[in-house]
C-alpha cells in the first residue's frame, strides 16, 4: 500500500505553539512553582530553621532567646514549635501542595491530549480545568515571560517527520526519560547532602571538644535535615524507578511501531494507557527539581534530539521516504 505524505507527518510542531496550548503549559508552570515554593517554605520552617537555632545554641552555650528563657524552656518552646509546624504541614501545607500539583498535572494532561489527539479520560483525570482558571494562571506566567517563549517548542519540531501514532509515543518517551534522569541526579545530590551532614556533626563535636553527651546533642541538631534528605532521596529514587519502567514501555511500543507489528488503533490505545500512568506520576511525584532542570537542559536537549533524529531517519529510510530535512524546509 502506498503511503501518502500526510500519513507520514503530523502537526505537533505547529499545534504545540497555538495560544490555547501555550496557556496550558504556562498554567502548569505557575502551579508547579507554587507547589515548589511551598515545599521550600516547609523545608525552611521544619528543617533549616530548627537546625540553625540548635547549632547556634550548641556552639554558643550562653545563647539566650530573650532574657527570661533558659535552656529548659528553650527546649520546651522548641518542642511546641515542632508540633505547630507538624500540624501546619498535615492540615494546611500538604493539602495546598497536593491541590496545586493535581491542577498542574491536569493542565499538562489538557496540553498532551489535545496535542496527541487522545481522548479525555474523566474516570482517571476528572473534569478539565475551567478556561477562566487556566487563563488566570497563564497571565501570571506572562509577568515573567510575556511572549510565552519559555514554553514554546515543548517537543522537538523534527517529530513532524513521522506519523502521529509514532510521534506521540516518541514525545511520551521524551517526557519520561528526561524526568527519570533528573530524579536520579537529584537523588545522588541528596545522598551527598545527607553524608555531608553526618560529617559536619562529627566535625563540630570534635572542634568543640564535646563529650559523648555533646556528640549526641550535635547529632540531634542535624537529625531533622538528615531525615529529610534520606526520605527525599528514597522518594525520588522510587519515582525514577517507576519512570524507567514507563520509559521501557514507551520504547517497546516505539519499536513495535517501527517494525510494523502494531496497527494505528492499537498504538493509540496503548499510548492512551501510557498517558494515564504519566498523569498519575505527575500528580503524585515529589517536587523540587525545577532548578536542576534549568541547569541540565542544555545538556539533555541535544541528547534527546540525537535519539529522535535516529528514530526518524530509520523510519523514513525503511519506507523509502525522503529525508526529514525536505519536510522541515517546506
mmCIF file with all atom_site columns, C-alpha atoms in Angstrom, residues 6 46 105 148:
data_model
loop_
_atom_site.group_PDB
_atom_site.id
_atom_site.type_symbol
_atom_site.label_atom_id
_atom_site.label_alt_id
_atom_site.label_comp_id
_atom_site.label_asym_id
_atom_site.label_entity_id
_atom_site.label_seq_id
_atom_site.pdbx_PDB_ins_code
_atom_site.Cartn_x
_atom_site.Cartn_y
_atom_site.Cartn_z
_atom_site.occupancy
_atom_site.B_iso_or_equiv
_atom_site.pdbx_formal_charge
_atom_site.auth_seq_id
_atom_site.auth_comp_id
_atom_site.auth_asym_id
_atom_site.auth_atom_id
_atom_site.pdbx_PDB_model_num
ATOM 1 C CA . UNK A 1 6   ? 0.279  13.358 5.060  1.00 0.00 ? 6   UNK A CA 1
ATOM 2 C CA . UNK A 1 46  ? 10.536 22.492 59.522 1.00 0.00 ? 46  UNK A CA 1
ATOM 3 C CA . UNK A 1 105 ? -0.899 17.717 36.137 1.00 0.00 ? 105 UNK A CA 1
ATOM 4 C CA . UNK A 1 148 ? 5.468  32.582 26.431 1.00 0.00 ? 148 UNK A CA 1
#
